[in-house]
mmCIF file of C-alpha atoms in Angstrom:
data_model
loop_
_atom_site.group_PDB
_atom_site.id
_atom_site.type_symbol
_atom_site.label_atom_id
_atom_site.label_comp_id
_atom_site.label_asym_id
_atom_site.label_seq_id
_atom_site.Cartn_x
_atom_site.Cartn_y
_atom_site.Cartn_z
ATOM 1 C CA MET A 15 0.000 0.000 0.000
ATOM 2 C CA SER A 16 1.380 3.409 -0.954
ATOM 3 C CA LEU A 17 2.144 5.981 1.726
ATOM 4 C CA SER A 18 1.271 8.854 -0.601
ATOM 5 C CA LEU A 19 -1.277 11.464 0.393
ATOM 6 C CA PRO A 20 -3.068 13.611 -2.196
ATOM 7 C CA PRO A 21 -0.833 16.453 -3.457
ATOM 8 C CA THR A 22 -1.914 20.039 -2.822
ATOM 9 C CA THR A 23 -1.490 23.084 -5.061
ATOM 10 C CA LYS A 24 1.241 24.509 -2.813
ATOM 11 C CA PRO A 25 4.092 22.098 -2.095
ATOM 12 C CA LYS A 26 4.885 21.182 1.465
ATOM 13 C CA VAL A 27 8.263 22.485 2.635
ATOM 14 C CA PHE A 28 10.400 20.770 5.239
ATOM 15 C CA GLY A 29 13.473 22.251 6.896
ATOM 16 C CA ILE A 30 15.569 19.191 7.662
ATOM 17 C CA GLY A 31 18.690 20.850 9.018
ATOM 18 C CA LEU A 32 19.850 20.168 12.565
ATOM 19 C CA SER A 33 19.142 22.679 15.314
ATOM 20 C CA ARG A 34 21.446 25.716 15.428
ATOM 21 C CA THR A 35 21.860 25.808 11.640
ATOM 22 C CA GLY A 36 19.469 28.722 11.074
ATOM 23 C CA THR A 37 16.196 26.808 11.293
ATOM 24 C CA LEU A 38 14.297 29.673 12.929
ATOM 25 C CA SER A 39 15.611 32.113 10.318
ATOM 26 C CA LEU A 40 14.501 29.671 7.622
ATOM 27 C CA THR A 41 11.050 29.448 9.182
ATOM 28 C CA THR A 42 10.634 33.222 9.189
ATOM 29 C CA ALA A 43 11.850 33.445 5.591
ATOM 30 C CA LEU A 44 9.408 30.752 4.485
ATOM 31 C CA ARG A 45 6.572 32.635 6.162
ATOM 32 C CA THR A 46 7.614 35.794 4.328
ATOM 33 C CA LEU A 47 7.438 33.814 1.081
ATOM 34 C CA GLY A 48 3.896 32.712 1.900
ATOM 35 C CA PHE A 49 4.457 29.314 3.482
ATOM 36 C CA GLY A 50 2.799 28.800 6.853
ATOM 37 C CA THR A 51 5.540 26.853 8.579
ATOM 38 C CA ALA A 52 5.753 25.395 12.083
ATOM 39 C CA HIS A 53 9.128 25.618 13.818
ATOM 40 C CA TYR A 54 9.859 22.814 16.308
ATOM 41 C CA PRO A 55 6.186 22.189 17.207
ATOM 42 C CA SER A 56 5.604 20.672 20.659
ATOM 43 C CA ASP A 57 1.845 20.074 20.725
ATOM 44 C CA ALA A 58 0.305 16.812 21.899
ATOM 45 C CA SER A 59 -0.514 15.629 18.378
ATOM 46 C CA THR A 60 3.070 16.153 17.190
ATOM 47 C CA TYR A 61 4.449 14.298 20.204
ATOM 48 C CA ALA A 62 2.060 11.394 19.555
ATOM 49 C CA THR A 63 3.188 11.284 15.923
ATOM 50 C CA LEU A 64 6.837 11.186 16.989
ATOM 51 C CA LEU A 65 6.156 8.324 19.387
ATOM 52 C CA ALA A 66 4.229 6.435 16.695
ATOM 53 C CA GLY A 67 6.990 6.998 14.126
ATOM 54 C CA THR A 68 4.530 7.454 11.266
ATOM 55 C CA ALA A 69 5.546 10.962 10.080
ATOM 56 C CA ARG A 70 1.824 11.674 9.612
ATOM 57 C CA PHE A 71 1.895 15.029 11.374
ATOM 58 C CA GLY A 72 -1.640 16.278 11.912
ATOM 59 C CA LEU A 73 -0.601 19.916 11.847
ATOM 60 C CA LEU A 74 0.217 19.551 8.135
ATOM 61 C CA ASP A 75 -3.548 19.755 7.597
ATOM 62 C CA ARG A 76 -3.241 23.471 8.343
ATOM 63 C CA TYR A 77 0.480 24.225 7.916
ATOM 64 C CA ASP A 78 2.570 24.202 4.761
ATOM 65 C CA GLY A 79 5.596 22.680 6.437
ATOM 66 C CA ILE A 80 7.724 21.987 9.508
ATOM 67 C CA THR A 81 11.317 22.905 10.312
ATOM 68 C CA ASP A 82 14.037 21.804 12.763
ATOM 69 C CA ILE A 83 14.817 18.365 14.176
ATOM 70 C CA THR A 84 11.125 17.495 14.560
ATOM 71 C CA VAL A 85 11.296 16.240 10.968
ATOM 72 C CA VAL A 86 14.973 15.288 10.727
ATOM 73 C CA PRO A 87 14.402 11.575 11.502
ATOM 74 C CA TYR A 88 11.463 11.396 9.077
ATOM 75 C CA TYR A 89 12.484 13.160 5.873
ATOM 76 C CA GLN A 90 12.422 9.929 3.853
ATOM 77 C CA GLU A 91 8.879 9.120 4.991
ATOM 78 C CA LEU A 92 7.780 12.704 4.335
ATOM 79 C CA ASP A 93 9.251 12.460 0.852
ATOM 80 C CA LEU A 94 6.926 9.500 0.227
ATOM 81 C CA LEU A 95 3.903 11.009 1.943
ATOM 82 C CA TRP A 96 4.035 14.355 0.131
ATOM 83 C CA PRO A 97 4.930 13.995 -3.575
ATOM 84 C CA GLY A 98 6.414 17.227 -4.876
ATOM 85 C CA ALA A 99 7.458 18.454 -1.428
ATOM 86 C CA LYS A 100 10.505 20.703 -1.118
ATOM 87 C CA PHE A 101 13.283 19.989 1.381
ATOM 88 C CA VAL A 102 15.781 22.531 2.712
ATOM 89 C CA LEU A 103 18.910 21.219 4.418
ATOM 90 C CA THR A 104 20.389 24.063 6.450
ATOM 91 C CA VAL A 105 24.088 23.588 7.150
ATOM 92 C CA ARG A 106 26.729 25.505 9.074
ATOM 93 C CA GLU A 107 30.511 25.634 9.466
ATOM 94 C CA GLU A 108 31.348 22.912 11.959
ATOM 95 C CA GLU A 109 33.250 24.774 14.674
ATOM 96 C CA SER A 110 30.698 27.596 14.748
ATOM 97 C CA TRP A 111 27.873 25.067 14.930
ATOM 98 C CA LEU A 112 29.478 23.161 17.804
ATOM 99 C CA ARG A 113 29.987 26.375 19.784
ATOM 100 C CA SER A 114 26.347 27.275 19.270
ATOM 101 C CA CYS A 115 25.200 23.793 20.306
ATOM 102 C CA ARG A 116 27.337 23.922 23.448
ATOM 103 C CA ARG A 117 25.665 27.182 24.522
ATOM 104 C CA HIS A 118 22.192 25.908 23.637
ATOM 105 C CA TRP A 119 22.609 22.628 25.505
ATOM 106 C CA GLU A 120 23.621 24.450 28.689
ATOM 107 C CA ARG A 121 19.930 25.017 29.432
ATOM 108 C CA PRO A 122 18.586 21.944 31.273
ATOM 109 C CA ILE A 123 15.674 20.288 29.488
ATOM 110 C CA GLY A 124 13.657 20.182 32.705
ATOM 111 C CA ASN A 125 13.664 23.990 32.885
ATOM 112 C CA LYS A 126 11.715 24.302 29.619
ATOM 113 C CA ALA A 127 8.279 23.198 30.828
ATOM 114 C CA ALA A 128 6.989 26.743 30.310
ATOM 115 C CA LEU A 129 7.332 26.155 26.546
ATOM 116 C CA GLY A 130 4.533 23.582 26.687
ATOM 117 C CA GLU A 131 3.314 20.585 28.625
ATOM 118 C CA HIS A 132 4.935 18.117 26.245
ATOM 119 C CA TYR A 133 8.037 20.130 25.412
ATOM 120 C CA PRO A 134 10.550 18.535 27.837
ATOM 121 C CA ASP A 135 9.565 14.962 26.928
ATOM 122 C CA LEU A 136 9.415 15.793 23.231
ATOM 123 C CA GLN A 137 12.865 17.381 23.341
ATOM 124 C CA ARG A 138 14.315 14.389 25.173
ATOM 125 C CA PHE A 139 12.798 12.105 22.545
ATOM 126 C CA LEU A 140 14.161 14.117 19.623
ATOM 127 C CA ARG A 141 17.634 14.501 21.101
ATOM 128 C CA SER A 142 17.784 10.762 21.688
ATOM 129 C CA ALA A 143 16.448 9.983 18.206
ATOM 130 C CA VAL A 144 18.793 12.382 16.407
ATOM 131 C CA TYR A 145 21.951 12.479 18.541
ATOM 132 C CA GLY A 146 21.669 9.335 20.640
ATOM 133 C CA CYS A 147 22.124 11.327 23.868
ATOM 134 C CA TYR A 148 20.621 14.101 25.989
ATOM 135 C CA ALA A 149 23.817 15.945 26.880
ATOM 136 C CA PHE A 150 26.183 17.769 24.554
ATOM 137 C CA HIS A 151 28.999 15.559 23.224
ATOM 138 C CA PRO A 152 30.942 17.390 20.486
ATOM 139 C CA GLU A 153 32.485 14.297 18.899
ATOM 140 C CA ARG A 154 29.126 12.547 18.661
ATOM 141 C CA PHE A 155 27.374 15.684 17.401
ATOM 142 C CA LEU A 156 29.960 16.128 14.668
ATOM 143 C CA ARG A 157 29.579 12.518 13.534
ATOM 144 C CA VAL A 158 25.795 12.879 13.496
ATOM 145 C CA ALA A 159 25.927 16.118 11.498
ATOM 146 C CA ARG A 160 28.288 14.709 8.897
ATOM 147 C CA ARG A 161 26.291 11.495 8.585
ATOM 148 C CA HIS A 162 22.987 13.368 8.303
ATOM 149 C CA THR A 163 24.293 15.608 5.519
ATOM 150 C CA ALA A 164 25.760 12.656 3.619
ATOM 151 C CA GLU A 165 22.575 10.620 3.916
ATOM 152 C CA VAL A 166 20.329 13.492 2.821
ATOM 153 C CA LEU A 167 22.535 14.175 -0.222
ATOM 154 C CA ARG A 168 22.488 10.503 -1.099
ATOM 155 C CA HIS A 169 18.708 10.244 -0.734
ATOM 156 C CA PHE A 170 18.093 13.241 -3.019
ATOM 157 C CA ALA A 171 20.888 12.516 -5.492
ATOM 158 C CA GLY A 172 19.859 13.627 -8.997
ATOM 159 C CA ARG A 173 16.849 15.542 -7.632
ATOM 160 C CA ASP A 174 18.124 19.115 -7.486
ATOM 161 C CA GLY A 175 14.592 20.466 -7.736
ATOM 162 C CA ASP A 176 13.575 18.749 -4.492
ATOM 163 C CA LEU A 177 16.500 19.592 -2.184
ATOM 164 C CA LEU A 178 18.215 22.885 -1.417
ATOM 165 C CA VAL A 179 21.350 22.998 0.736
ATOM 166 C CA LEU A 180 21.414 26.406 2.415
ATOM 167 C CA ASP A 181 24.134 27.966 4.597
ATOM 168 C CA ILE A 182 22.183 30.772 6.270
ATOM 169 C CA VAL A 183 24.833 31.538 8.886
ATOM 170 C CA GLY A 184 27.385 31.732 6.059
ATOM 171 C CA GLY A 185 25.348 34.422 4.295
ATOM 172 C CA GLN A 186 23.056 32.552 1.886
ATOM 173 C CA GLY A 187 19.414 33.547 1.820
ATOM 174 C CA TYR A 188 16.540 34.587 -0.408
ATOM 175 C CA GLU A 189 18.704 34.621 -3.552
ATOM 176 C CA ARG A 190 18.798 30.820 -3.306
ATOM 177 C CA LEU A 191 15.635 30.009 -1.358
ATOM 178 C CA ALA A 192 13.103 31.971 -3.406
ATOM 179 C CA PRO A 193 14.083 30.566 -6.849
ATOM 180 C CA PHE A 194 14.131 27.061 -5.365
ATOM 181 C CA LEU A 195 10.475 27.571 -4.462
ATOM 182 C CA GLY A 196 9.670 29.182 -7.816
ATOM 183 C CA LEU A 197 9.147 32.617 -6.283
ATOM 184 C CA PRO A 198 10.683 36.082 -6.825
ATOM 185 C CA VAL A 199 13.358 37.264 -4.410
ATOM 186 C CA PRO A 200 11.778 39.596 -1.803
ATOM 187 C CA ASP A 201 12.998 43.165 -1.630
ATOM 188 C CA GLU A 202 13.986 42.891 2.025
ATOM 189 C CA PRO A 203 16.858 41.455 4.059
ATOM 190 C CA PHE A 204 16.879 37.790 4.915
ATOM 191 C CA PRO A 205 15.904 37.272 8.581
ATOM 192 C CA HIS A 206 18.650 36.276 11.000
ATOM 193 C CA HIS A 207 17.600 35.079 14.433
ATOM 194 C CA ASN A 208 19.960 34.303 17.315
ATOM 195 C CA ASN A 209 22.865 35.659 15.292
ATOM 196 C CA ARG A 210 25.885 35.951 17.570
ATOM 197 C CA ARG A 211 28.675 35.401 15.098
ATOM 198 C CA GLU A 212 30.377 38.580 16.255
ATOM 199 C CA GLN A 213 30.443 37.159 19.786
ATOM 200 C CA GLY A 214 31.847 33.798 18.697
ATOM 201 C CA TRP A 215 28.435 32.073 18.758
#
């Protein structure tokens, strides 16, 4: 039985880069381009979908896409479920990314309950699924990042119209993202959230 769901007029868009690679900036840019995109959703339905491992995210009934590690483990299933979907792999220079991860992981997961009832458990699940650990381990993170990039490139080999590799922190933005989605480049700066490059972030 096929996993495919009926295609819609607007393609679904999935940001399948690891956290701290500009996923929030990507989300804001996609919204500017007209795509209602959920960044790291932590609602009960999303958590149930993660636990079930089906990639059938209910919020895609009302959103055009999802970004961040919520969808990282499921990009292959999403590719089957949503024919014609677009995938954006955000990447980042390794040392800069590791520094950013180290700072981000300093916040204990248990202190994030204010972000939603399911957020701490969902984050523990995703960190285990993606990195194989809760705590920050630079050697493991680097292996995971390199493996993820290699596997995504292999999965989408020969399908340049379906995958865009985007280095937002390195300065890439609408000039690559908009044409990939078949849209004109907006006459405004690309959004940059949590940008601390000048402080060694």
